[in-house]
Each structure stands twice: as C-alpha cells, then as structure tokens.
Coordinates of C-alpha atoms and ligand atoms in Angstrom, one line a residue:
X188 CA -16.3 -14.5 -14.9
X189 CA -17.4 -12.0 -17.7
X190 CA -14.2 -9.4 -18.8
X191 CA -14.9 -5.6 -18.1
X192 CA -13.5 -3.3 -20.9
X193 CA -12.0 -0.8 -18.6
X194 CA -11.2 1.6 -21.9
X195 CA -14.6 2.9 -21.4
X196 CA -13.7 4.5 -17.7
X197 CA -12.3 8.2 -17.5
X198 CA -10.8 7.9 -14.2
X199 CA -9.3 4.4 -12.7
X200 CA -8.6 3.8 -9.2
X201 CA -7.2 0.7 -8.1
X202 CA -7.0 1.0 -4.0
X203 CA -4.6 -1.5 -2.6
X204 CA -3.7 -3.3 0.7
X205 CA -1.5 -6.0 1.9
X206 CA -3.4 -8.7 0.5
X207 CA -2.4 -7.1 -3.2
X208 CA 1.4 -8.7 -2.5
X209 CA -0.2 -11.6 -0.2
X210 CA 0.8 -13.5 -3.3
X211 CA 4.3 -12.4 -4.2
X212 CA 4.8 -13.8 -0.9
X213 CA 4.8 -11.1 1.7
X214 CA 2.6 -11.4 4.7
X215 CA -0.5 -9.6 5.6
X216 CA -0.9 -7.6 8.5
X217 CA -4.1 -9.7 10.2
X218 CA -4.7 -12.6 8.3
X219 CA -3.1 -16.2 9.2
X220 CA 0.4 -15.6 9.9
X221 CA -0.4 -11.9 9.6
X222 CA 2.5 -9.6 10.7
X223 CA 0.6 -7.8 13.8
X224 CA 0.2 -11.7 14.9
X225 CA 3.9 -12.1 15.4
X226 CA 5.1 -8.3 16.6
X227 CA 3.8 -6.0 18.7
X228 CA 2.9 -2.5 17.0
X229 CA 3.5 -0.8 20.1
X230 CA 7.0 -2.5 20.0
X231 CA 8.0 -2.1 16.4
X232 CA 5.6 0.7 14.7
X233 CA 4.4 4.0 16.3
X234 CA 6.6 6.9 16.9
X235 CA 7.1 5.9 20.9
X236 CA 9.1 3.0 20.3
X237 CA 10.9 4.6 17.8
X238 CA 11.9 7.1 20.5
X239 CA 12.4 4.2 23.3
X240 CA 14.3 2.2 20.7
X241 CA 15.0 3.3 17.9
X242 CA 17.5 0.6 16.6
X243 CA 14.7 -2.2 17.6
X244 CA 12.1 -0.2 15.3
X245 CA 14.6 -0.1 12.3
X246 CA 16.0 -3.2 12.3
X247 CA 12.3 -4.7 12.5
X248 CA 12.1 -2.6 9.0
X249 CA 15.6 -3.3 7.6
X250 CA 14.2 -7.2 8.2
X251 CA 11.3 -6.3 6.1
X252 CA 12.9 -4.9 3.6
X253 CA 15.3 -7.9 3.2
X254 CA 11.7 -9.3 2.6
X255 CA 10.3 -7.7 0.2
X256 CA 13.4 -8.4 -1.9
X257 CA 13.1 -11.7 -1.7
X258 CA 9.7 -11.4 -3.8
X259 CA 8.9 -10.3 -6.9
X260 CA 5.4 -8.7 -8.5
X261 CA 3.1 -11.1 -9.3
X262 CA 0.5 -11.2 -12.7
X263 CA -2.2 -9.2 -10.8
X264 CA 0.6 -6.3 -10.5
X265 CA 1.9 -6.5 -13.9
X266 CA -1.7 -6.1 -15.3
X267 CA -2.1 -3.0 -13.6
X268 CA 1.5 -2.0 -14.8
X269 CA 0.3 -2.4 -18.1
X270 CA -2.6 -0.9 -17.8
X271 CA -1.1 2.2 -16.5
X272 CA 1.2 2.8 -19.2
X273 CA -1.7 1.9 -22.0
X274 CA -4.1 4.2 -20.6
X275 CA -3.1 8.2 -18.5
X276 CA -6.2 8.4 -16.7
X277 CA -5.2 5.2 -13.7
X278 CA -3.6 5.7 -10.2
X279 CA -3.1 3.1 -7.7
X280 CA -3.8 4.5 -4.2
X281 CA -2.2 1.9 -2.2
X282 CA -1.9 1.4 1.6
X283 CA 1.4 -0.8 1.1
X284 CA 4.6 0.3 2.1
X285 CA 6.4 -2.1 0.1
X286 CA 6.4 -0.8 -3.0
X287 CA 6.0 -3.6 -5.4
X288 CA 3.1 -1.8 -7.4
X289 CA 6.4 0.1 -8.7
X290 CA 8.9 -2.8 -8.8
X291 CA 6.2 -4.0 -11.2
X292 CA 6.8 -0.6 -13.4
X293 CA 3.5 1.8 -12.0
X294 CA 4.9 5.2 -12.0
X295 CA 1.3 7.1 -10.8
X296 CA 0.8 5.6 -7.1
X297 CA 0.2 7.3 -4.2
X298 CA 1.3 5.3 -1.2
X299 CA -1.0 6.2 1.6
X300 CA 1.4 5.4 4.2
X301 CA 5.0 5.9 3.0
X302 CA 7.4 3.6 1.7
X303 CA 9.7 1.2 3.4
X304 CA 12.1 2.6 0.9
X305 CA 12.6 6.3 2.3
X306 CA 13.9 7.1 5.6
X307 CA 13.3 11.0 7.3
X308 CA 15.1 13.2 9.9
X309 CA 12.6 15.9 11.3
X310 CA 15.6 18.7 10.4
X311 CA 16.7 17.3 7.1
X312 CA 13.6 15.5 5.5
X313 CA 13.2 13.0 3.5
X314 CA 15.5 10.6 1.4
X315 CA 15.7 7.3 -0.8
X316 CA 17.7 4.2 0.7
X317 CA 16.8 1.1 -1.3
X318 CA 19.4 -1.6 -0.5
X319 CA 18.8 -4.6 1.8
X320 CA 20.6 -2.8 4.6
X321 CA 20.1 0.5 5.1
X322 CA 22.6 2.7 4.1
X323 CA 23.1 4.1 7.5
X324 CA 20.9 4.3 10.9
X325 CA 21.5 8.3 10.9
X326 CA 20.7 11.0 9.3
X327 CA 23.7 11.4 6.5
X328 CA 23.6 15.6 7.3
X329 CA 23.3 15.4 11.6
X330 CA 23.9 12.8 14.4
X331 CA 20.3 12.0 14.5
X332 CA 18.4 8.7 14.3
X333 CA 16.7 8.2 10.5
X334 CA 13.1 7.1 11.2
X335 CA 11.4 4.9 8.7
X336 CA 9.5 7.5 6.3
X337 CA 5.7 5.5 7.0
X338 CA 2.6 6.4 8.9
X339 CA 2.7 4.3 11.8
X340 CA -0.5 3.7 14.5
X341 CA -1.1 7.5 15.6
X342 CA 0.8 9.1 13.2
X343 CA -1.2 11.6 11.1
X344 CA -1.2 10.6 7.7
X345 CA 0.9 13.1 5.0
X346 CA -1.8 16.1 4.4
X347 CA -0.9 16.4 0.5
X348 CA -1.1 13.3 0.1
X349 CA -4.3 12.6 1.7
X350 CA -5.8 15.9 -0.2
X351 CA -4.8 13.7 -3.6
X352 CA -5.7 10.5 -3.1
X353 CA -8.9 12.5 -2.0
X354 CA -9.3 13.9 -5.1
X355 CA -8.7 10.6 -7.2
X356 CA -11.7 9.2 -5.4
X357 CA -13.7 12.3 -6.1
X358 CA -13.0 11.8 -9.9
X359 CA -13.2 8.4 -10.5
X360 CA -15.8 6.4 -12.5
X361 CA -14.1 3.0 -11.7
X362 CA -12.9 2.0 -8.6
X363 CA -11.3 -1.3 -8.2
X364 CA -10.5 -2.3 -4.5
X365 CA -7.9 -5.4 -3.6
X366 CA -7.0 -6.8 -0.8
X367 CA -7.8 -5.0 2.4
X368 CA -9.6 -5.9 5.8
X369 CA -10.8 -1.9 5.5
X370 CA -10.4 -1.4 9.0
X371 CA -7.6 1.3 8.7
X372 CA -8.7 4.7 9.0
X373 CA -8.1 7.2 7.2
X374 CA -7.4 5.2 4.1
X375 CA -10.9 3.2 4.6
X376 CA -12.6 6.3 4.0
X377 CA -11.5 7.6 1.6
X378 CA -13.1 3.8 -0.3
X379 CA -16.5 5.5 1.1
X380 CA -15.4 8.6 -0.9
X381 CA -15.7 6.7 -3.9
X382 CA -18.3 4.4 -3.1
X383 CA -21.1 7.7 -2.4
X384 CA -20.5 9.0 -5.7
X385 CA -21.8 6.9 -9.3
X386 CA -18.5 4.6 -9.7
X387 CA -18.3 1.0 -11.2
X388 CA -17.1 -0.5 -7.7
X389 CA -15.4 -4.0 -7.5
X390 CA -13.9 -5.6 -4.7
X391 CA -11.5 -8.1 -5.1
X392 CA -10.5 -10.3 -1.6
X393 CA -10.9 -14.3 -1.2
X394 CA -12.8 -13.2 2.4
X395 CA -15.9 -11.3 2.9
X396 CA -14.7 -8.2 4.2
X397 CA -17.2 -5.7 6.4
X398 CA -17.8 -3.2 3.4
X399 CA -17.9 -5.8 0.9
X400 CA -22.0 -5.2 0.7
X401 CA -21.6 -1.5 -0.7
X402 CA -19.9 -2.6 -3.5
X403 CA -21.1 -3.1 -6.9
X404 CA -19.6 -6.5 -7.2
X405 CA -17.5 -8.3 -4.6
X406 CA -14.9 -11.1 -6.3
X407 CA -13.8 -13.9 -3.9
X408 CA -10.7 -14.4 -5.4
X409 CA -6.9 -13.8 -5.1
X410 CA -5.6 -10.4 -6.8
X411 CA -3.0 -12.4 -9.1
X412 CA -5.6 -14.8 -10.4
X413 CA -9.0 -12.5 -11.1
X414 CA -7.2 -8.8 -11.8
X415 CA -5.8 -10.8 -15.1
X416 CA -9.1 -12.5 -16.0
X417 CA -11.5 -9.9 -14.8
X418 CA -9.5 -6.8 -17.3
X419 CA -9.2 -6.3 -20.3
X420 CA -8.0 -2.7 -21.9
X421 CA -6.8 -3.6 -25.5
Ligands
OAD691 P1 -5.1 -6.7 6.3 O1 -3.9 -7.6 6.5 O2 -5.8 -6.2 7.8 O3 -6.1 -7.0 5.2 C1 -5.4 -8.1 4.2 C2 -6.8 -8.5 3.7 O4 -6.0 -9.0 2.0 C3 -7.5 -9.2 4.1 O5 -8.7 -8.5 3.9 C4 -7.6 -10.4 3.3 O6 -8.7 -11.5 3.3 C5 -7.1 -10.5 1.9 N1 -6.1 -11.0 0.9 C6 -5.2 -12.2 1.3 N2 -5.2 -12.8 0.5 C7 -5.6 -12.2 -0.8 C8 -5.2 -11.8 -2.3 N3 -4.2 -13.2 -2.6 N4 -6.0 -11.3 -3.2 C9 -6.4 -10.0 -2.4 N5 -6.7 -10.0 -1.4 C10 -6.3 -10.8 -0.3 O7 -4.0 -5.5 5.5 P2 -4.3 -4.2 5.3 O8 -6.1 -3.7 4.8 O9 -3.4 -3.8 3.7 O10 -1.0 0.1 8.5 O11 -4.3 -3.4 6.5 C11 -3.9 -1.7 6.5 C12 -2.9 -0.9 7.4 O12 -2.8 -1.7 8.5 C13 -1.7 -1.5 6.2 O13 -1.1 -0.3 5.4 C14 -0.5 -1.4 7.6 C15 -1.9 -2.1 8.6 O14 -1.2 -1.6 10.3 C16 0.5 0.8 8.5 O15 1.7 0.3 8.2 C17 0.2 2.1 9.1

C-alpha cells in the first residue's frame, strides 16, 4: 500500500463508525454478531422504550458500558490519536458512543450520536458518569429517571453538534471514512457534504458499501491494519 503523507493537507476529518471499534472487540450494529441482530431497537434504543421501561433501557446501556470497559483501543485508534497530537488540523467525527477514540487519547472528537458515558435529565441537563455501573439510575437533583445521552432512533441530532460537524466537512480537504455502513442519516449525509467538495476521500472497510464508488480510494481492509500502513505524518 502506498503511504499517504497527510502533513500537506489543511483540514483532515476522520469519519468513523462501529467498524472502527470492531477490532477492539466491540460488536458492530448490522454485521455478523451485530447488536441489532441480538436486540430489538424498539425495545432498547428509542425514547418510547425508555418511557415504557426505563430500567430495561438503562440496563441494556449499562451492559454495553461493561463490555466496552473490557476492550482497549487498537493500533488504528492510536495512529489517529498520534496524528491529532502532532498536527493541529485534525478532527474525528464519530457515530460511535463507546468513547474509544478518547480512550486512545483523542481530544478533538465530535460525537454525533452522543456517549455511553453521559446521562441526562430533561430538567437538570447532562452529566458525566463513567463507571462500569451507573452511579444512579436517577438524576442527582431530582427523582426523574436518568436517560443515556445518546441519539436513539427517532431522536433529532443535537443541532450544535451537527452544525459543528458540517463545518468540518465543508472545510475538509482530506476525508478518511472508516468502518461505517453509511446507512444511518443524517450522519451519512455529512459525508456527502465533504464528497461534493474537492477533497481527497478514502474509505476503509473490509466490505464495499453503497457509497464506496463515491470515494476516490476505497480500501478493503481492517482499520487496525490499514491505518498504520497508510498514513505518514512525520
Ligand atoms: P454498522 O454496524 O452499520 O456498520 C459497520 C461497518 O463497519 C460495516 O460496513 C462493516 O463492514 C465495517 N467493519 C467491520 N469491521 C471492520 C474493521 N475491522 N475495520 C473497518 N471496518 C469494519 O455501524 P455504523 O455504520 O457505525 O446509531 O452504524 C451507524 C449507526 O447505526 C450507529 O451509530 C448506531 C447504529 O444504529 C445509534 O445508535 C443512534
């Protein structure tokens, strides 16, 4: 594989999905062993489910936290984090809620779908909660159920987050998309914004996706192997 010297780019976006965390041991959503094959979205990942049975929804997310805490960032996460430390024009826009980029040391991460490591109350706002178990299933200020700060199916994305991500996509002259099936909107639409501009665009995925043909280069391979082989920045 020919190395890509990324120092020459002005604005670099890594756009990541569940495949980015697959080699860390975190299951994807739609592939073999995917989360949505084992669980029903309408029972664990939407506002209606939370209103019907908050405890079940919280326990589902708590289990996911425990699984994530058993996993570690892989070589691909580390490369992105090393690049971010070295260059000041790098942002990660992720659909992942697992925090794996941050565990690898990344600071500049836009989380489109929220985070497993935050909870929120409709009255008292958002707070961090990072343990294996939730500190409490309830808001510390009132008796309401705490809701995972995650964009579930049917939820609107946080407007500020989407504006920030769009800005990055418009500005990007290098887009590297890793490990997403690109079927969930509006996240998938963000990529189209960058692809319409004159960016160098690269997709890394072991399988072709419905948008692979839109990229200048679509590399069939695993994130943890391809990223360290592909990118040079020193
Ligand atoms: P998907 O599960 O839909 O897709 C994962 C993609 O990663 C697939 O295209 C795989 O081929 C690819 N993949 C698997 N292993 C890989 C590896 N080692 N290296 C690189 N790629 C690999 O996950 P997402 O596209 O992230 O939303 O799903 C998008 C959203 O749907 C998620 O954020 C989540 C989900 O429902 C919410 O929870 C709101």
